[in-house]
Amino acid sequence: MAGSTKTFDTLVGEEQLADPGFRADWQRLAPAREFATALLRFRADHALSQRELAKRLGVSQPRVVKLESGEHNPGIDTIINAVRRLGIEFCLDVVPAGRKPTLVSARAQRRGAIDHDEVSVVAATAAA
């Protein structure tokens, strides 16, 4: 596989998405992974430790660990708090399955929607 330019999502798709249980969890947690990426990007861009990020968010450092893991979907209040305190942008566009999302940017749409049950979810982030 020398010279391969496959993305992590592609590799996961090839190796594990055939497993229905894994696939369901992967789809369900797409917003969590995108939110985690936003927090990690913010922290890296601002050279912050998890403890420093926790202080900015008004939460504990273990809570930051959980949010950055991408293994738990954040609640809307958590998202709003992060947007307000960090000045980041986070968008979820949830539409019925089979319909193209229209509220998010073209960049986010190119990444593709994740089908989850009977809806499609596009999560998008942008630094302020």
Short mmCIF file of C-alpha atoms in Angstrom, two decimals:
data_model
loop_
_atom_site.label_atom_id
_atom_site.label_comp_id
_atom_site.label_asym_id
_atom_site.label_seq_id
_atom_site.Cartn_x
_atom_site.Cartn_y
_atom_site.Cartn_z
CA MET A 1 0.00 0.00 0.00
CA ALA A 2 3.01 2.27 -0.51
CA GLY A 3 2.07 5.64 -1.92
CA SER A 4 -1.54 5.32 -0.80
CA THR A 5 -3.40 8.55 -0.09
CA LYS A 6 -6.46 7.02 1.54
CA THR A 7 -8.10 9.00 4.31
CA PHE A 8 -8.85 7.59 7.72
CA ASP A 9 -12.56 7.54 6.87
CA THR A 10 -11.82 5.54 3.72
CA LEU A 11 -9.75 3.00 5.62
CA VAL A 12 -12.42 2.65 8.27
CA GLY A 13 -15.00 2.22 5.54
CA GLU A 14 -13.05 -0.53 3.87
CA GLU A 15 -12.16 -2.43 7.01
CA GLN A 16 -14.98 -1.99 9.48
CA LEU A 17 -18.14 -0.41 8.11
CA ALA A 18 -19.23 -3.81 6.84
CA ASP A 19 -19.91 -4.70 10.49
CA PRO A 20 -23.49 -3.43 11.13
CA GLY A 21 -22.86 -2.66 14.82
CA PHE A 22 -19.69 -0.72 14.15
CA ARG A 23 -21.31 1.08 11.23
CA ALA A 24 -24.25 2.20 13.37
CA ASP A 25 -21.96 3.57 16.08
CA TRP A 26 -19.66 5.24 13.52
CA GLN A 27 -22.62 7.01 11.92
CA ARG A 28 -24.19 7.98 15.24
CA LEU A 29 -20.94 9.52 16.48
CA ALA A 30 -20.11 11.57 13.36
CA PRO A 31 -21.11 14.85 15.11
CA ALA A 32 -19.01 13.90 18.15
CA ARG A 33 -15.93 13.34 15.99
CA GLU A 34 -16.43 16.67 14.21
CA PHE A 35 -16.91 18.52 17.51
CA ALA A 36 -13.81 16.81 18.92
CA THR A 37 -11.86 17.94 15.85
CA ALA A 38 -13.03 21.52 16.40
CA LEU A 39 -11.87 21.47 20.03
CA LEU A 40 -8.55 19.85 19.19
CA ARG A 41 -7.95 22.36 16.37
CA PHE A 42 -8.76 25.28 18.68
CA ARG A 43 -6.49 23.92 21.39
CA ALA A 44 -3.62 23.37 18.94
CA ASP A 45 -4.06 26.77 17.28
CA HIS A 46 -3.94 28.49 20.67
CA ALA A 47 -1.25 26.24 22.22
CA LEU A 48 -3.53 25.32 25.12
CA SER A 49 -3.38 22.36 27.45
CA GLN A 50 -6.55 20.43 28.18
CA ARG A 51 -6.63 22.11 31.59
CA GLU A 52 -6.41 25.57 29.98
CA LEU A 53 -9.16 24.69 27.50
CA ALA A 54 -11.30 23.40 30.35
CA LYS A 55 -10.87 26.72 32.16
CA ARG A 56 -11.96 28.64 29.03
CA LEU A 57 -14.98 26.38 28.65
CA GLY A 58 -15.87 26.48 32.36
CA VAL A 59 -15.70 22.68 32.64
CA SER A 60 -13.37 20.13 34.21
CA GLN A 61 -10.30 18.74 32.45
CA PRO A 62 -11.82 15.22 32.43
CA ARG A 63 -14.83 16.69 30.59
CA VAL A 64 -12.46 18.05 27.91
CA VAL A 65 -10.93 14.56 27.60
CA LYS A 66 -14.41 13.13 27.02
CA LEU A 67 -15.34 15.80 24.46
CA GLU A 68 -12.04 15.43 22.59
CA SER A 69 -12.42 11.65 22.43
CA GLY A 70 -15.21 11.91 19.86
CA GLU A 71 -16.91 8.95 21.53
CA HIS A 72 -19.86 10.85 23.01
CA ASN A 73 -22.19 13.19 21.12
CA PRO A 74 -22.20 16.59 22.83
CA GLY A 75 -25.47 18.13 23.93
CA ILE A 76 -26.69 21.31 22.30
CA ASP A 77 -25.92 23.27 25.48
CA THR A 78 -22.32 22.03 25.36
CA ILE A 79 -22.00 23.08 21.72
CA ILE A 80 -23.50 26.51 22.41
CA ASN A 81 -21.18 27.00 25.39
CA ALA A 82 -18.10 26.17 23.29
CA VAL A 83 -19.19 28.45 20.46
CA ARG A 84 -19.84 31.31 22.86
CA ARG A 85 -16.66 30.92 24.92
CA LEU A 86 -14.21 29.98 22.16
CA GLY A 87 -15.60 31.96 19.23
CA ILE A 88 -15.70 28.86 17.02
CA GLU A 89 -18.42 27.97 14.57
CA PHE A 90 -20.17 24.59 14.61
CA CYS A 91 -23.03 23.55 12.38
CA LEU A 92 -25.24 20.49 12.17
CA ASP A 93 -27.46 20.11 9.14
CA VAL A 94 -29.87 17.24 9.69
CA VAL A 95 -32.18 16.32 6.81
CA PRO A 96 -34.31 13.33 5.85
CA ALA A 97 -32.26 10.52 4.30
CA GLY A 98 -31.88 10.89 0.55
CA ARG A 99 -32.21 14.68 0.58
CA LYS A 100 -29.20 16.94 0.02
CA PRO A 101 -28.29 19.21 2.95
CA THR A 102 -28.61 22.88 2.02
CA LEU A 103 -27.71 24.83 5.14
CA VAL A 104 -24.01 24.07 5.42
CA SER A 105 -21.10 25.21 3.30
CA ALA A 106 -20.05 23.58 0.07
CA ARG A 107 -16.80 22.48 1.81
CA ALA A 108 -18.74 20.56 4.43
CA GLN A 109 -21.06 19.09 1.83
CA ARG A 110 -18.08 17.80 -0.16
CA ARG A 111 -17.05 15.78 2.90
CA GLY A 112 -20.42 14.11 2.64
CA ALA A 113 -23.39 13.44 4.84
CA ILE A 114 -23.49 10.56 7.27
CA ASP A 115 -26.72 8.61 7.04
CA HIS A 116 -28.06 7.80 10.50
CA ASP A 117 -31.31 5.88 10.74
CA GLU A 118 -33.74 7.90 8.63
CA VAL A 119 -31.83 11.16 8.51
CA SER A 120 -28.55 12.47 7.08
CA VAL A 121 -26.23 14.54 9.23
CA VAL A 122 -23.56 16.98 8.06
CA ALA A 123 -21.42 18.45 10.81
CA ALA A 124 -19.19 21.39 9.98
CA THR A 125 -16.78 23.55 11.91
CA ALA A 126 -14.78 26.68 11.26
CA ALA A 127 -12.41 28.61 13.47
CA ALA A 128 -13.29 32.22 14.20
#
